[in-house]
Amino acid sequence: DAKTTQPNSMESNEEEPVHLPCNHSTISGTDYIHWYRQLPSQGPEYVIHGLTSNVNNRMASLAIAEDRKSSTLILHRATLRDAAVYYCILRGSGNTGKLIFGQGTTLQVKP
Amino acid sequence: DTAVSQTPKYLVTQMGNDKSIKCEQNLGHDTMYWYKQDSKKFLKIMFSYNNKELIINETVPNRFSPKSPDKAHLNLHINSLELGDSAVYFCASSRPSIGQVVGDGYTFGSGTRLTVV
């Protein structure tokens, strides 16, 4: 299973943009890049996913490098409710679609 | 309406007991999963069912037995509970990935915190 590498923790100020990086140098051509987050005492929550092109939705944006070996989750204006563990995960067709979680990035948002 | 619901939310039980956790989804998804999150917060997949058929079984002790009576339900039965089984168990569902689009997101339940004493 292709692996991802994320910083253990990051800090941000409220109402400022946050860029959460993820490296996935062994990504295969059919792997989708997924992002999930887990707020304290809750289950993981789907944030966004993409294959090659940048993606936007109401929660965040996903910027994917041209070689697809890295990606960045962008929260445009962080709020206190965005404090969570953010997971970058590769989901491919060869593993029957299972999500394999790493340690993620713990995002702290300061007021 | 809760999309993926698990019961109970909390479960405290003694070693050696047998317990079940129930999961139901109303999203019309064909695939369901059980994940375990231990005290170090690592989330590990345990099982996956696609339309009532077991498709993933990740090195889980035989004491754990999933059962899917229909594609909207995936229950987890645990025999002879041990202290190391204490964890938060999450159920999830998604559209199938076998032979189809694999990019869709999972929907997780809010978890069942199991404490074995």
mmCIF file of C-alpha atoms in Angstrom:
data_model
loop_
_atom_site.group_PDB
_atom_site.id
_atom_site.type_symbol
_atom_site.label_atom_id
_atom_site.label_comp_id
_atom_site.label_asym_id
_atom_site.label_seq_id
_atom_site.Cartn_x
_atom_site.Cartn_y
_atom_site.Cartn_z
ATOM 1 C CA ASP A 1 0.000 0.000 0.000
ATOM 2 C CA ALA A 2 1.362 3.390 -0.975
ATOM 3 C CA LYS A 3 2.340 5.449 2.028
ATOM 4 C CA THR A 4 1.870 9.116 2.908
ATOM 5 C CA THR A 5 4.002 11.381 5.077
ATOM 6 C CA GLN A 6 2.572 14.314 6.995
ATOM 7 C CA PRO A 7 3.925 16.623 9.700
ATOM 8 C CA ASN A 8 2.851 15.497 13.169
ATOM 9 C CA SER A 9 1.424 18.870 14.105
ATOM 10 C CA MET A 10 0.760 22.368 12.839
ATOM 11 C CA GLU A 11 -0.539 25.584 14.313
ATOM 12 C CA SER A 12 -2.659 28.276 12.749
ATOM 13 C CA ASN A 13 -4.357 31.475 13.774
ATOM 14 C CA GLU A 14 -8.081 31.807 13.499
ATOM 15 C CA GLU A 15 -9.368 33.284 10.224
ATOM 16 C CA GLU A 16 -6.056 32.712 8.463
ATOM 17 C CA PRO A 17 -5.477 30.199 5.658
ATOM 18 C CA VAL A 18 -3.916 26.862 6.520
ATOM 19 C CA HIS A 19 -1.854 24.724 4.169
ATOM 20 C CA LEU A 20 -1.522 21.109 5.259
ATOM 21 C CA PRO A 21 1.138 19.239 3.257
ATOM 22 C CA CYS A 22 1.297 15.566 2.361
ATOM 23 C CA ASN A 23 4.025 13.633 0.567
ATOM 24 C CA HIS A 24 3.199 10.457 -1.337
ATOM 25 C CA SER A 25 6.206 9.765 -3.522
ATOM 26 C CA THR A 26 5.214 6.126 -4.210
ATOM 27 C CA ILE A 27 1.732 6.972 -5.461
ATOM 28 C CA SER A 28 0.533 4.848 -8.375
ATOM 29 C CA GLY A 29 -1.362 6.100 -11.386
ATOM 30 C CA THR A 30 -4.709 4.820 -10.141
ATOM 31 C CA ASP A 31 -4.451 6.063 -6.555
ATOM 32 C CA TYR A 32 -6.866 8.766 -5.484
ATOM 33 C CA ILE A 33 -5.719 11.238 -2.836
ATOM 34 C CA HIS A 34 -8.216 11.461 -0.001
ATOM 35 C CA TRP A 35 -8.310 13.778 2.988
ATOM 36 C CA TYR A 36 -10.234 13.084 6.155
ATOM 37 C CA ARG A 37 -10.313 14.837 9.480
ATOM 38 C CA GLN A 38 -11.208 13.687 12.943
ATOM 39 C CA LEU A 39 -12.509 16.172 15.458
ATOM 40 C CA PRO A 40 -12.091 15.319 19.147
ATOM 41 C CA SER A 41 -14.369 12.469 20.263
ATOM 42 C CA GLN A 42 -15.877 12.045 16.797
ATOM 43 C CA GLY A 43 -15.506 9.675 13.884
ATOM 44 C CA PRO A 44 -13.390 10.583 10.872
ATOM 45 C CA GLU A 45 -15.080 12.932 8.433
ATOM 46 C CA TYR A 46 -14.509 13.017 4.676
ATOM 47 C CA VAL A 47 -13.067 16.346 3.537
ATOM 48 C CA ILE A 48 -12.066 16.113 -0.113
ATOM 49 C CA HIS A 49 -10.427 13.875 -2.697
ATOM 50 C CA GLY A 50 -8.796 14.171 -6.088
ATOM 51 C CA LEU A 51 -6.843 12.305 -8.724
ATOM 52 C CA THR A 52 -4.825 14.750 -10.818
ATOM 53 C CA SER A 53 -6.528 18.135 -10.961
ATOM 54 C CA ASN A 54 -6.974 20.586 -8.124
ATOM 55 C CA VAL A 55 -10.331 20.281 -6.406
ATOM 56 C CA ASN A 56 -12.525 22.666 -4.458
ATOM 57 C CA ASN A 57 -15.533 22.048 -2.262
ATOM 58 C CA ARG A 58 -17.322 23.885 0.505
ATOM 59 C CA MET A 59 -14.925 22.595 3.144
ATOM 60 C CA ALA A 60 -11.520 22.974 1.533
ATOM 61 C CA SER A 61 -9.347 22.957 -1.562
ATOM 62 C CA LEU A 62 -6.940 20.259 -2.639
ATOM 63 C CA ALA A 63 -3.853 21.215 -4.598
ATOM 64 C CA ILE A 64 -2.091 18.286 -6.284
ATOM 65 C CA ALA A 65 1.456 18.565 -7.578
ATOM 66 C CA GLU A 66 1.967 17.971 -11.267
ATOM 67 C CA ASP A 67 3.966 14.785 -10.605
ATOM 68 C CA ARG A 68 1.333 13.758 -8.005
ATOM 69 C CA LYS A 69 4.021 12.998 -5.438
ATOM 70 C CA SER A 70 2.658 15.558 -3.033
ATOM 71 C CA SER A 71 -0.545 17.412 -2.271
ATOM 72 C CA THR A 72 -1.738 20.202 -0.024
ATOM 73 C CA LEU A 73 -5.032 20.580 1.750
ATOM 74 C CA ILE A 74 -6.002 24.229 2.002
ATOM 75 C CA LEU A 75 -8.429 25.566 4.565
ATOM 76 C CA HIS A 76 -9.135 29.089 3.376
ATOM 77 C CA ARG A 77 -10.097 30.591 6.728
ATOM 78 C CA ALA A 78 -9.399 28.460 9.761
ATOM 79 C CA THR A 79 -11.920 28.493 12.565
ATOM 80 C CA LEU A 80 -11.649 27.016 16.046
ATOM 81 C CA ARG A 81 -13.908 24.191 14.854
ATOM 82 C CA ASP A 82 -11.255 23.174 12.324
ATOM 83 C CA ALA A 83 -8.961 21.989 15.108
ATOM 84 C CA ALA A 84 -8.662 18.282 14.376
ATOM 85 C CA VAL A 85 -6.376 15.530 13.141
ATOM 86 C CA TYR A 86 -6.129 15.664 9.348
ATOM 87 C CA TYR A 87 -5.349 12.476 7.463
ATOM 88 C CA CYS A 88 -3.991 12.251 3.938
ATOM 89 C CA ILE A 89 -4.732 8.817 2.466
ATOM 90 C CA LEU A 90 -4.213 7.109 -0.859
ATOM 91 C CA ARG A 91 -7.063 4.973 -2.047
ATOM 92 C CA GLY A 92 -6.478 2.716 -5.002
ATOM 93 C CA SER A 93 -8.300 0.061 -6.913
ATOM 94 C CA GLY A 94 -5.900 -2.732 -6.043
ATOM 95 C CA ASN A 95 -6.699 -2.873 -2.352
ATOM 96 C CA THR A 96 -10.467 -3.214 -2.657
ATOM 97 C CA GLY A 97 -10.745 0.445 -1.750
ATOM 98 C CA LYS A 98 -9.774 0.266 1.904
ATOM 99 C CA LEU A 99 -8.548 3.428 3.583
ATOM 100 C CA ILE A 100 -5.286 3.054 5.464
ATOM 101 C CA PHE A 101 -4.816 5.808 8.024
ATOM 102 C CA GLY A 102 -1.409 7.146 9.035
ATOM 103 C CA GLN A 103 -0.690 9.283 12.081
ATOM 104 C CA GLY A 104 -2.102 12.424 10.464
ATOM 105 C CA THR A 105 -1.425 16.077 11.259
ATOM 106 C CA THR A 106 -2.858 17.527 14.442
ATOM 107 C CA LEU A 107 -3.973 21.061 13.639
ATOM 108 C CA GLN A 108 -4.215 23.533 16.459
ATOM 109 C CA VAL A 109 -6.109 26.759 15.770
ATOM 110 C CA LYS A 110 -5.400 29.718 18.017
ATOM 111 C CA PRO A 111 -7.990 32.433 18.608
ATOM 112 C CA ASP B 1 -31.278 11.530 10.055
ATOM 113 C CA THR B 2 -28.054 9.865 11.123
ATOM 114 C CA ALA B 3 -26.269 8.394 8.104
ATOM 115 C CA VAL B 4 -24.198 5.750 9.932
ATOM 116 C CA SER B 5 -25.367 4.913 13.417
ATOM 117 C CA GLN B 6 -23.682 2.673 15.957
ATOM 118 C CA THR B 7 -25.015 1.262 19.182
ATOM 119 C CA PRO B 8 -24.115 1.365 21.946
ATOM 120 C CA LYS B 9 -22.040 4.531 22.190
ATOM 121 C CA TYR B 10 -20.309 3.299 25.331
ATOM 122 C CA LEU B 11 -19.749 -0.257 26.495
ATOM 123 C CA VAL B 12 -18.057 -1.267 29.725
ATOM 124 C CA THR B 13 -17.692 -4.970 30.362
ATOM 125 C CA GLN B 14 -15.593 -7.513 32.202
ATOM 126 C CA MET B 15 -12.887 -9.693 30.733
ATOM 127 C CA GLY B 16 -14.182 -12.925 29.314
ATOM 128 C CA ASN B 17 -17.609 -11.590 28.393
ATOM 129 C CA ASP B 18 -19.123 -11.667 24.908
ATOM 130 C CA LYS B 19 -20.503 -8.435 23.469
ATOM 131 C CA SER B 20 -21.909 -7.082 20.211
ATOM 132 C CA ILE B 21 -21.809 -3.691 18.552
ATOM 133 C CA LYS B 22 -24.422 -2.849 15.944
ATOM 134 C CA CYS B 23 -24.081 -0.615 12.913
ATOM 135 C CA GLU B 24 -26.677 0.597 10.456
ATOM 136 C CA GLN B 25 -26.413 2.934 7.480
ATOM 137 C CA ASN B 26 -29.229 4.603 5.575
ATOM 138 C CA LEU B 27 -27.138 5.879 2.675
ATOM 139 C CA GLY B 28 -27.816 3.020 0.308
ATOM 140 C CA HIS B 29 -24.129 2.098 0.289
ATOM 141 C CA ASP B 30 -23.098 -1.429 -0.620
ATOM 142 C CA THR B 31 -19.842 -1.545 1.338
ATOM 143 C CA MET B 32 -19.398 -1.352 5.089
ATOM 144 C CA TYR B 33 -16.340 -1.450 7.345
ATOM 145 C CA TRP B 34 -15.202 -1.820 10.913
ATOM 146 C CA TYR B 35 -12.206 0.173 12.137
ATOM 147 C CA LYS B 36 -10.483 0.071 15.514
ATOM 148 C CA GLN B 37 -8.833 3.125 17.082
ATOM 149 C CA ASP B 38 -6.535 2.273 19.947
ATOM 150 C CA SER B 39 -5.273 4.431 22.796
ATOM 151 C CA LYS B 40 -2.516 5.821 20.572
ATOM 152 C CA LYS B 41 -5.220 7.024 18.180
ATOM 153 C CA PHE B 42 -4.181 4.837 15.250
ATOM 154 C CA LEU B 43 -7.123 3.837 13.072
ATOM 155 C CA LYS B 44 -6.845 0.328 11.680
ATOM 156 C CA ILE B 45 -9.245 -1.426 9.365
ATOM 157 C CA MET B 46 -10.589 -4.737 10.656
ATOM 158 C CA PHE B 47 -13.238 -5.939 8.229
ATOM 159 C CA SER B 48 -15.101 -4.926 5.120
ATOM 160 C CA TYR B 49 -18.278 -6.300 3.627
ATOM 161 C CA ASN B 50 -19.594 -5.630 0.161
ATOM 162 C CA ASN B 51 -23.281 -6.412 -0.234
ATOM 163 C CA LYS B 52 -23.187 -8.902 2.668
ATOM 164 C CA GLU B 53 -20.006 -10.589 1.448
ATOM 165 C CA LEU B 54 -16.761 -10.415 3.432
ATOM 166 C CA ILE B 55 -14.048 -8.827 1.269
ATOM 167 C CA ILE B 56 -11.463 -7.656 3.788
ATOM 168 C CA ASN B 57 -10.343 -9.472 6.939
ATOM 169 C CA GLU B 58 -7.224 -7.880 8.355
ATOM 170 C CA THR B 59 -5.362 -10.185 10.741
ATOM 171 C CA VAL B 60 -8.014 -9.939 13.382
ATOM 172 C CA PRO B 61 -8.314 -12.585 16.146
ATOM 173 C CA ASN B 62 -11.013 -15.179 15.608
ATOM 174 C CA ARG B 63 -12.773 -13.830 18.681
ATOM 175 C CA PHE B 64 -14.017 -11.019 16.437
ATOM 176 C CA SER B 65 -16.814 -12.047 14.111
ATOM 177 C CA PRO B 66 -18.594 -9.598 11.833
ATOM 178 C CA LYS B 67 -22.084 -10.353 10.608
ATOM 179 C CA SER B 68 -23.982 -8.607 7.849
ATOM 180 C CA PRO B 69 -27.655 -9.611 7.748
ATOM 181 C CA ASP B 70 -28.253 -7.182 4.884
ATOM 182 C CA LYS B 71 -26.245 -4.517 3.121
ATOM 183 C CA ALA B 72 -27.484 -1.792 5.469
ATOM 184 C CA HIS B 73 -26.230 -3.528 8.615
ATOM 185 C CA LEU B 74 -22.837 -4.721 9.788
ATOM 186 C CA ASN B 75 -22.588 -5.961 13.349
ATOM 187 C CA LEU B 76 -19.463 -6.876 15.266
ATOM 188 C CA HIS B 77 -19.511 -9.655 17.825
ATOM 189 C CA ILE B 78 -16.564 -10.112 20.169
ATOM 190 C CA ASN B 79 -16.098 -13.284 22.218
ATOM 191 C CA SER B 80 -14.008 -13.688 25.357
ATOM 192 C CA LEU B 81 -13.158 -10.021 25.669
ATOM 193 C CA GLU B 82 -9.614 -9.121 26.686
ATOM 194 C CA LEU B 83 -8.143 -5.957 28.196
ATOM 195 C CA GLY B 84 -6.397 -5.218 24.876
ATOM 196 C CA ASP B 85 -9.739 -5.023 23.110
ATOM 197 C CA SER B 86 -10.414 -1.715 24.834
ATOM 198 C CA ALA B 87 -10.623 0.848 22.067
ATOM 199 C CA VAL B 88 -13.028 2.944 20.044
ATOM 200 C CA TYR B 89 -14.645 0.976 17.228
ATOM 201 C CA PHE B 90 -15.893 2.844 14.184
ATOM 202 C CA CYS B 91 -18.268 1.614 11.547
ATOM 203 C CA ALA B 92 -18.166 3.173 8.092
ATOM 204 C CA SER B 93 -19.810 2.779 4.725
ATOM 205 C CA SER B 94 -19.072 3.732 1.150
ATOM 206 C CA ARG B 95 -20.106 3.011 -2.385
ATOM 207 C CA PRO B 96 -18.368 -0.099 -3.702
ATOM 208 C CA SER B 97 -14.869 0.200 -5.067
ATOM 209 C CA ILE B 98 -14.487 -3.193 -6.694
ATOM 210 C CA GLY B 99 -14.630 -2.712 -10.426
ATOM 211 C CA GLN B 100 -16.143 0.718 -10.021
ATOM 212 C CA VAL B 101 -15.097 4.237 -9.127
ATOM 213 C CA VAL B 102 -12.711 4.091 -6.207
ATOM 214 C CA GLY B 103 -12.582 7.747 -5.373
ATOM 215 C CA ASP B 104 -15.702 8.131 -3.238
ATOM 216 C CA GLY B 105 -15.523 9.095 0.398
ATOM 217 C CA TYR B 106 -16.391 6.981 3.410
ATOM 218 C CA THR B 107 -19.026 7.996 5.936
ATOM 219 C CA PHE B 108 -18.120 7.065 9.504
ATOM 220 C CA GLY B 109 -20.271 6.546 12.534
ATOM 221 C CA SER B 110 -19.550 8.345 15.784
ATOM 222 C CA GLY B 111 -17.890 5.321 17.363
ATOM 223 C CA THR B 112 -18.400 2.865 20.205
ATOM 224 C CA ARG B 113 -16.022 3.218 23.125
ATOM 225 C CA LEU B 114 -15.387 -0.248 24.507
ATOM 226 C CA THR B 115 -13.757 -0.562 27.909
ATOM 227 C CA VAL B 116 -12.818 -4.001 29.193
ATOM 228 C CA VAL B 117 -12.135 -4.194 32.916
#
